[in-house]
Amino acid sequence: QKEVEQDPGPLSVPEGAIVSLNCTYSNSAFQYFMWYRQYSRKGPELLMYTYSSGNKEDGRFTAQVDKSSKYISLFIRDSQPSDSATYLCAMRKAAGNKLTFGGGTRVLVKP
Amino acid sequence: GAVVSQHPSWVICKSGTSVKIECRSLDFQATTMFWYRQFPKKSLMLMATSNEGSKATYEQGVEKDKFLINHASLTLSTLTVTSAHPEDSSFYICSVAGGSADYGYTFGSGTRLTVV
């Protein structure tokens, strides 16, 4: 079993819809959580960073962390075709500096 | 976060030759950088952790003699793929730990290596 599980998709939504992404993890040692967006043949771009349970909002993006359930989510409101990309969740333990990535979810926003 | 520059963005080389990829932290003195490899439609695989002024720490299964990492300054880490073979063809990405604050890591734009 992988430490971080993420549905590979693809997830196809119409423009303007809410995109809902999530990851589950098995190791309670993960304390820091990140969401990255990666366009084809580009490096990942940090979207959200959280370190506590609860919600964090930044523009159209909302990240949720539920440490008790070992579950994190990313919501994208008013989705645009330019949001079409692969979204990767990543986590880090309090001790150490390595990131552990989910497999990524491919998202397609159709005009 | 930090601003990271990675070069080249793509390179084609012949089998048996060596290729060097540079990763620069433009606005932050990075004591730690990371090198990843990514296969098509797959997630990132950590190859090694690069520490300024000391030897890199390689992940299990990564050949340290094939993938040479040098982190001689706080702003530059290099990955050299030695004696490249077609199976080394991949997307290589570096990242910097930290930046204006110790937040999510910043990634370079990646290097697509094709060995022919």
PDB file of C-alpha atoms in Angstrom:
ATOM      1  CA  GLN A   1       0.000   0.000   0.000  1.00  0.00           C
ATOM      2  CA  LYS A   2       1.300   3.424  -0.949  1.00  0.00           C
ATOM      3  CA  GLU A   3       1.762   5.990   1.786  1.00  0.00           C
ATOM      4  CA  VAL A   4      -0.265   8.534  -0.188  1.00  0.00           C
ATOM      5  CA  GLU A   5      -3.162   7.552  -2.413  1.00  0.00           C
ATOM      6  CA  GLN A   6      -4.633   9.801  -5.083  1.00  0.00           C
ATOM      7  CA  ASP A   7      -7.153   8.951  -7.775  1.00  0.00           C
ATOM      8  CA  PRO A   8      -5.400   9.321 -11.155  1.00  0.00           C
ATOM      9  CA  GLY A   9      -8.542  10.476 -12.964  1.00  0.00           C
ATOM     10  CA  PRO A  10      -8.975  11.864 -15.496  1.00  0.00           C
ATOM     11  CA  LEU A  11     -11.543  14.161 -13.941  1.00  0.00           C
ATOM     12  CA  SER A  12     -13.541  16.023 -16.547  1.00  0.00           C
ATOM     13  CA  VAL A  13     -15.742  18.972 -15.563  1.00  0.00           C
ATOM     14  CA  PRO A  14     -17.504  21.755 -17.456  1.00  0.00           C
ATOM     15  CA  GLU A  15     -16.159  25.268 -17.219  1.00  0.00           C
ATOM     16  CA  GLY A  16     -17.423  27.052 -14.113  1.00  0.00           C
ATOM     17  CA  ALA A  17     -17.907  23.883 -12.100  1.00  0.00           C
ATOM     18  CA  ILE A  18     -16.198  23.091  -8.815  1.00  0.00           C
ATOM     19  CA  VAL A  19     -13.275  20.705  -9.058  1.00  0.00           C
ATOM     20  CA  SER A  20     -12.909  18.437  -6.049  1.00  0.00           C
ATOM     21  CA  LEU A  21      -9.629  16.606  -5.484  1.00  0.00           C
ATOM     22  CA  ASN A  22      -8.477  14.517  -2.577  1.00  0.00           C
ATOM     23  CA  CYS A  23      -5.711  12.375  -1.160  1.00  0.00           C
ATOM     24  CA  THR A  24      -5.617   9.880   1.636  1.00  0.00           C
ATOM     25  CA  TYR A  25      -2.550   8.907   3.590  1.00  0.00           C
ATOM     26  CA  SER A  26      -1.656   6.194   6.015  1.00  0.00           C
ATOM     27  CA  ASN A  27       1.163   7.657   8.083  1.00  0.00           C
ATOM     28  CA  SER A  28       0.094   9.952  10.906  1.00  0.00           C
ATOM     29  CA  ALA A  29       3.624  11.372  10.964  1.00  0.00           C
ATOM     30  CA  PHE A  30       2.733  13.604   8.001  1.00  0.00           C
ATOM     31  CA  GLN A  31       2.196  17.093   9.354  1.00  0.00           C
ATOM     32  CA  TYR A  32       2.648  19.436   6.376  1.00  0.00           C
ATOM     33  CA  PHE A  33       0.472  19.226   3.297  1.00  0.00           C
ATOM     34  CA  MET A  34       0.825  20.773  -0.121  1.00  0.00           C
ATOM     35  CA  TRP A  35      -1.028  20.869  -3.406  1.00  0.00           C
ATOM     36  CA  TYR A  36       0.832  21.373  -6.667  1.00  0.00           C
ATOM     37  CA  ARG A  37      -0.389  21.980 -10.197  1.00  0.00           C
ATOM     38  CA  GLN A  38       1.670  20.600 -13.042  1.00  0.00           C
ATOM     39  CA  TYR A  39       1.166  21.412 -16.675  1.00  0.00           C
ATOM     40  CA  SER A  40       2.496  19.036 -19.281  1.00  0.00           C
ATOM     41  CA  ARG A  41       6.288  19.139 -19.537  1.00  0.00           C
ATOM     42  CA  LYS A  42       6.590  21.728 -16.777  1.00  0.00           C
ATOM     43  CA  GLY A  43       7.685  21.624 -13.165  1.00  0.00           C
ATOM     44  CA  PRO A  44       5.062  21.507 -10.401  1.00  0.00           C
ATOM     45  CA  GLU A  45       3.751  24.849  -9.154  1.00  0.00           C
ATOM     46  CA  LEU A  46       2.823  25.236  -5.495  1.00  0.00           C
ATOM     47  CA  LEU A  47      -0.840  26.110  -5.022  1.00  0.00           C
ATOM     48  CA  MET A  48      -1.516  25.603  -1.350  1.00  0.00           C
ATOM     49  CA  TYR A  49       0.433  24.797   1.803  1.00  0.00           C
ATOM     50  CA  THR A  50      -1.202  23.830   5.090  1.00  0.00           C
ATOM     51  CA  TYR A  51       0.030  22.399   8.336  1.00  0.00           C
ATOM     52  CA  SER A  52      -3.044  22.088  10.488  1.00  0.00           C
ATOM     53  CA  SER A  53      -6.458  20.547  10.254  1.00  0.00           C
ATOM     54  CA  GLY A  54      -9.136  22.808   8.881  1.00  0.00           C
ATOM     55  CA  ASN A  55      -9.644  24.951   5.825  1.00  0.00           C
ATOM     56  CA  LYS A  56      -7.382  27.384   4.041  1.00  0.00           C
ATOM     57  CA  GLU A  57      -8.593  29.574   1.239  1.00  0.00           C
ATOM     58  CA  ASP A  58      -6.656  31.440  -1.422  1.00  0.00           C
ATOM     59  CA  GLY A  59      -8.641  32.967  -4.245  1.00  0.00           C
ATOM     60  CA  ARG A  60     -10.483  30.202  -6.074  1.00  0.00           C
ATOM     61  CA  PHE A  61      -8.639  27.494  -4.163  1.00  0.00           C
ATOM     62  CA  THR A  62      -9.626  25.938  -0.837  1.00  0.00           C
ATOM     63  CA  ALA A  63      -7.523  23.301   0.878  1.00  0.00           C
ATOM     64  CA  GLN A  64      -8.924  21.101   3.616  1.00  0.00           C
ATOM     65  CA  VAL A  65      -7.019  18.889   5.991  1.00  0.00           C
ATOM     66  CA  ASP A  66      -8.566  16.302   8.286  1.00  0.00           C
ATOM     67  CA  LYS A  67      -5.747  14.716  10.218  1.00  0.00           C
ATOM     68  CA  SER A  68      -8.061  12.479  12.213  1.00  0.00           C
ATOM     69  CA  SER A  69      -9.248  10.859   8.983  1.00  0.00           C
ATOM     70  CA  LYS A  70      -5.892  11.210   7.215  1.00  0.00           C
ATOM     71  CA  TYR A  71      -7.617  12.947   4.338  1.00  0.00           C
ATOM     72  CA  ILE A  72      -6.866  16.138   2.462  1.00  0.00           C
ATOM     73  CA  SER A  73      -8.831  17.913  -0.233  1.00  0.00           C
ATOM     74  CA  LEU A  74      -8.445  20.711  -2.733  1.00  0.00           C
ATOM     75  CA  PHE A  75     -11.406  22.528  -4.196  1.00  0.00           C
ATOM     76  CA  ILE A  76     -11.212  24.782  -7.229  1.00  0.00           C
ATOM     77  CA  ARG A  77     -14.175  27.107  -7.681  1.00  0.00           C
ATOM     78  CA  ASP A  78     -15.273  28.611 -10.976  1.00  0.00           C
ATOM     79  CA  SER A  79     -12.981  26.290 -12.890  1.00  0.00           C
ATOM     80  CA  GLN A  80     -11.441  27.531 -16.117  1.00  0.00           C
ATOM     81  CA  PRO A  81      -9.974  25.658 -19.105  1.00  0.00           C
ATOM     82  CA  SER A  82      -6.581  26.961 -17.942  1.00  0.00           C
ATOM     83  CA  ASP A  83      -7.025  24.854 -14.799  1.00  0.00           C
ATOM     84  CA  SER A  84      -6.652  21.745 -16.940  1.00  0.00           C
ATOM     85  CA  ALA A  85      -3.529  20.119 -15.555  1.00  0.00           C
ATOM     86  CA  THR A  86      -2.328  17.371 -13.247  1.00  0.00           C
ATOM     87  CA  TYR A  87      -2.760  18.100  -9.553  1.00  0.00           C
ATOM     88  CA  LEU A  88      -0.372  16.513  -7.098  1.00  0.00           C
ATOM     89  CA  CYS A  89      -0.736  16.328  -3.362  1.00  0.00           C
ATOM     90  CA  ALA A  90       2.461  16.188  -1.319  1.00  0.00           C
ATOM     91  CA  MET A  91       3.194  15.695   2.351  1.00  0.00           C
ATOM     92  CA  ARG A  92       6.091  16.057   4.711  1.00  0.00           C
ATOM     93  CA  LYS A  93       6.768  14.674   8.149  1.00  0.00           C
ATOM     94  CA  ALA A  94       7.659  16.981  10.995  1.00  0.00           C
ATOM     95  CA  ALA A  95      11.060  15.320  11.168  1.00  0.00           C
ATOM     96  CA  GLY A  96      12.946  15.280   7.888  1.00  0.00           C
ATOM     97  CA  ASN A  97      12.624  17.305   4.725  1.00  0.00           C
ATOM     98  CA  LYS A  98      11.516  14.863   2.048  1.00  0.00           C
ATOM     99  CA  LEU A  99       8.210  15.239   0.302  1.00  0.00           C
ATOM    100  CA  THR A 100       6.010  12.251  -0.396  1.00  0.00           C
ATOM    101  CA  PHE A 101       3.782  12.712  -3.422  1.00  0.00           C
ATOM    102  CA  GLY A 102       0.481  11.264  -4.454  1.00  0.00           C
ATOM    103  CA  GLY A 103       0.278   9.879  -7.953  1.00  0.00           C
ATOM    104  CA  GLY A 104      -1.480  12.968  -9.303  1.00  0.00           C
ATOM    105  CA  THR A 105      -4.979  13.545 -10.675  1.00  0.00           C
ATOM    106  CA  ARG A 106      -5.405  14.699 -14.235  1.00  0.00           C
ATOM    107  CA  VAL A 107      -8.101  17.358 -14.547  1.00  0.00           C
ATOM    108  CA  LEU A 108      -9.747  18.518 -17.741  1.00  0.00           C
ATOM    109  CA  VAL A 109     -11.991  21.577 -17.704  1.00  0.00           C
ATOM    110  CA  LYS A 110     -14.073  21.717 -20.834  1.00  0.00           C
ATOM    111  CA  PRO A 111     -15.172  25.078 -22.256  1.00  0.00           C
TER     112      PRO A 111
ATOM    113  CA  GLY B   1       8.745  30.781  -1.901  1.00  0.00           C
ATOM    114  CA  ALA B   2      12.049  30.666  -3.726  1.00  0.00           C
ATOM    115  CA  VAL B   3      12.598  31.360  -7.415  1.00  0.00           C
ATOM    116  CA  VAL B   4      14.222  28.370  -9.078  1.00  0.00           C
ATOM    117  CA  SER B   5      15.810  28.299 -12.517  1.00  0.00           C
ATOM    118  CA  GLN B   6      16.618  25.011 -14.221  1.00  0.00           C
ATOM    119  CA  HIS B   7      18.614  24.594 -17.423  1.00  0.00           C
ATOM    120  CA  PRO B   8      18.477  23.294 -20.012  1.00  0.00           C
ATOM    121  CA  SER B   9      14.757  22.776 -20.492  1.00  0.00           C
ATOM    122  CA  TRP B  10      15.417  20.001 -22.969  1.00  0.00           C
ATOM    123  CA  VAL B  11      18.443  18.169 -24.249  1.00  0.00           C
ATOM    124  CA  ILE B  12      19.160  15.391 -26.711  1.00  0.00           C
ATOM    125  CA  CYS B  13      22.392  13.470 -26.383  1.00  0.00           C
ATOM    126  CA  LYS B  14      24.023  10.393 -27.827  1.00  0.00           C
ATOM    127  CA  SER B  15      24.381   7.174 -25.877  1.00  0.00           C
ATOM    128  CA  GLY B  16      27.587   7.090 -23.893  1.00  0.00           C
ATOM    129  CA  THR B  17      27.895  10.818 -23.431  1.00  0.00           C
ATOM    130  CA  SER B  18      27.317  12.817 -20.250  1.00  0.00           C
ATOM    131  CA  VAL B  19      24.785  15.561 -19.687  1.00  0.00           C
ATOM    132  CA  LYS B  20      24.806  18.220 -16.985  1.00  0.00           C
ATOM    133  CA  ILE B  21      21.632  19.836 -15.683  1.00  0.00           C
ATOM    134  CA  GLU B  22      21.793  22.994 -13.589  1.00  0.00           C
ATOM    135  CA  CYS B  23      19.440  24.108 -10.859  1.00  0.00           C
ATOM    136  CA  ARG B  24      19.790  27.625  -9.499  1.00  0.00           C
ATOM    137  CA  SER B  25      18.064  29.253  -6.556  1.00  0.00           C
ATOM    138  CA  LEU B  26      17.831  32.870  -7.704  1.00  0.00           C
ATOM    139  CA  ASP B  27      16.666  34.629  -4.577  1.00  0.00           C
ATOM    140  CA  PHE B  28      17.379  32.277  -1.728  1.00  0.00           C
ATOM    141  CA  GLN B  29      20.453  30.591  -0.361  1.00  0.00           C
ATOM    142  CA  ALA B  30      19.478  26.972  -0.537  1.00  0.00           C
ATOM    143  CA  THR B  31      21.399  24.599   1.690  1.00  0.00           C
ATOM    144  CA  THR B  32      19.209  21.762   0.460  1.00  0.00           C
ATOM    145  CA  MET B  33      17.985  20.954  -3.000  1.00  0.00           C
ATOM    146  CA  PHE B  34      16.250  17.869  -4.310  1.00  0.00           C
ATOM    147  CA  TRP B  35      16.435  16.050  -7.618  1.00  0.00           C
ATOM    148  CA  TYR B  36      13.468  14.138  -8.987  1.00  0.00           C
ATOM    149  CA  ARG B  37      12.776  12.006 -11.988  1.00  0.00           C
ATOM    150  CA  GLN B  38       9.370  11.762 -13.586  1.00  0.00           C
ATOM    151  CA  PHE B  39       8.176   9.231 -16.136  1.00  0.00           C
ATOM    152  CA  PRO B  40       5.261  10.048 -18.475  1.00  0.00           C
ATOM    153  CA  LYS B  41       1.949  10.222 -16.635  1.00  0.00           C
ATOM    154  CA  LYS B  42       3.639   9.235 -13.400  1.00  0.00           C
ATOM    155  CA  SER B  43       4.352  11.096 -10.212  1.00  0.00           C
ATOM    156  CA  LEU B  44       7.711  12.452  -9.096  1.00  0.00           C
ATOM    157  CA  MET B  45      10.323  10.026  -7.865  1.00  0.00           C
ATOM    158  CA  LEU B  46      12.914  11.452  -5.505  1.00  0.00           C
ATOM    159  CA  MET B  47      16.405  10.583  -6.683  1.00  0.00           C
ATOM    160  CA  ALA B  48      18.589  12.371  -4.171  1.00  0.00           C
ATOM    161  CA  THR B  49      18.896  15.151  -1.658  1.00  0.00           C
ATOM    162  CA  SER B  50      21.640  17.618  -2.445  1.00  0.00           C
ATOM    163  CA  ASN B  51      23.341  19.311   0.492  1.00  0.00           C
ATOM    164  CA  GLU B  52      25.574  22.328   0.035  1.00  0.00           C
ATOM    165  CA  GLY B  53      29.187  21.526   0.779  1.00  0.00           C
ATOM    166  CA  SER B  54      28.657  17.828   1.384  1.00  0.00           C
ATOM    167  CA  LYS B  55      27.830  14.634  -0.439  1.00  0.00           C
ATOM    168  CA  ALA B  56      24.362  14.068  -1.766  1.00  0.00           C
ATOM    169  CA  THR B  57      22.077  11.521  -0.158  1.00  0.00           C
ATOM    170  CA  TYR B  58      20.737   9.114  -2.740  1.00  0.00           C
ATOM    171  CA  GLU B  59      17.489   7.199  -2.541  1.00  0.00           C
ATOM    172  CA  GLN B  60      17.529   3.451  -2.621  1.00  0.00           C
ATOM    173  CA  GLY B  61      18.011   2.086  -6.113  1.00  0.00           C
ATOM    174  CA  VAL B  62      19.518   5.277  -7.569  1.00  0.00           C
ATOM    175  CA  GLU B  63      23.024   4.758  -8.945  1.00  0.00           C
ATOM    176  CA  LYS B  64      25.210   7.445  -7.438  1.00  0.00           C
ATOM    177  CA  ASP B  65      27.953   6.858 -10.002  1.00  0.00           C
ATOM    178  CA  LYS B  66      25.547   7.405 -12.855  1.00  0.00           C
ATOM    179  CA  PHE B  67      23.762  10.421 -11.423  1.00  0.00           C
ATOM    180  CA  LEU B  68      26.443  12.711 -10.061  1.00  0.00           C
ATOM    181  CA  ILE B  69      25.232  15.582  -7.916  1.00  0.00           C
ATOM    182  CA  ASN B  70      27.298  18.593  -6.989  1.00  0.00           C
ATOM    183  CA  HIS B  71      26.086  21.333  -4.673  1.00  0.00           C
ATOM    184  CA  ALA B  72      29.135  23.519  -4.408  1.00  0.00           C
ATOM    185  CA  SER B  73      27.352  26.777  -3.609  1.00  0.00           C
ATOM    186  CA  LEU B  74      24.195  27.911  -1.895  1.00  0.00           C
ATOM    187  CA  THR B  75      22.622  28.864  -5.200  1.00  0.00           C
ATOM    188  CA  LEU B  76      23.644  26.070  -7.552  1.00  0.00           C
ATOM    189  CA  SER B  77      23.208  22.328  -7.670  1.00  0.00           C
ATOM    190  CA  THR B  78      24.041  20.244 -10.727  1.00  0.00           C
ATOM    191  CA  LEU B  79      22.980  16.781 -11.814  1.00  0.00           C
ATOM    192  CA  THR B  80      25.232  15.017 -14.295  1.00  0.00           C
ATOM    193  CA  VAL B  81      23.924  11.946 -16.046  1.00  0.00           C
ATOM    194  CA  THR B  82      27.053  10.015 -16.931  1.00  0.00           C
ATOM    195  CA  SER B  83      27.407   7.563 -19.788  1.00  0.00           C
ATOM    196  CA  ALA B  84      23.780   8.125 -20.679  1.00  0.00           C
ATOM    197  CA  HIS B  85      21.675   5.349 -22.161  1.00  0.00           C
ATOM    198  CA  PRO B  86      18.224   5.464 -23.735  1.00  0.00           C
ATOM    199  CA  GLU B  87      16.671   4.183 -20.499  1.00  0.00           C
ATOM    200  CA  ASP B  88      17.913   7.369 -18.812  1.00  0.00           C
ATOM    201  CA  SER B  89      15.564   9.373 -21.018  1.00  0.00           C
ATOM    202  CA  SER B  90      13.145  11.079 -18.672  1.00  0.00           C
ATOM    203  CA  PHE B  91      11.985  14.367 -17.185  1.00  0.00           C
ATOM    204  CA  TYR B  92      14.298  15.589 -14.423  1.00  0.00           C
ATOM    205  CA  ILE B  93      13.163  18.234 -11.969  1.00  0.00           C
ATOM    206  CA  CYS B  94      14.933  19.990  -9.124  1.00  0.00           C
ATOM    207  CA  SER B  95      13.387  21.655  -6.115  1.00  0.00           C
ATOM    208  CA  VAL B  96      14.491  23.966  -3.372  1.00  0.00           C
ATOM    209  CA  ALA B  97      13.497  23.537   0.241  1.00  0.00           C
ATOM    210  CA  GLY B  98      12.319  26.757   1.795  1.00  0.00           C
ATOM    211  CA  GLY B  99      12.521  30.286   0.494  1.00  0.00           C
ATOM    212  CA  SER B 100      11.053  33.398   2.037  1.00  0.00           C
ATOM    213  CA  ALA B 101       9.661  31.044   4.647  1.00  0.00           C
ATOM    214  CA  ASP B 102       9.869  27.345   5.269  1.00  0.00           C
ATOM    215  CA  TYR B 103       6.815  26.596   3.226  1.00  0.00           C
ATOM    216  CA  GLY B 104       6.054  24.268   0.369  1.00  0.00           C
ATOM    217  CA  TYR B 105       9.001  23.545  -1.803  1.00  0.00           C
ATOM    218  CA  THR B 106       9.578  25.349  -5.088  1.00  0.00           C
ATOM    219  CA  PHE B 107      10.328  23.384  -8.240  1.00  0.00           C
ATOM    220  CA  GLY B 108      12.319  24.167 -11.325  1.00  0.00           C
ATOM    221  CA  SER B 109      10.724  24.006 -14.746  1.00  0.00           C
ATOM    222  CA  GLY B 110      12.239  20.607 -15.468  1.00  0.00           C
ATOM    223  CA  THR B 111      14.625  19.178 -18.050  1.00  0.00           C
ATOM    224  CA  ARG B 112      13.518  16.710 -20.670  1.00  0.00           C
ATOM    225  CA  LEU B 113      16.409  14.406 -21.495  1.00  0.00           C
ATOM    226  CA  THR B 114      16.324  12.230 -24.593  1.00  0.00           C
ATOM    227  CA  VAL B 115      19.186   9.816 -25.147  1.00  0.00           C
ATOM    228  CA  VAL B 116      19.497   8.483 -28.693  1.00  0.00           C
TER     229      VAL B 116
END
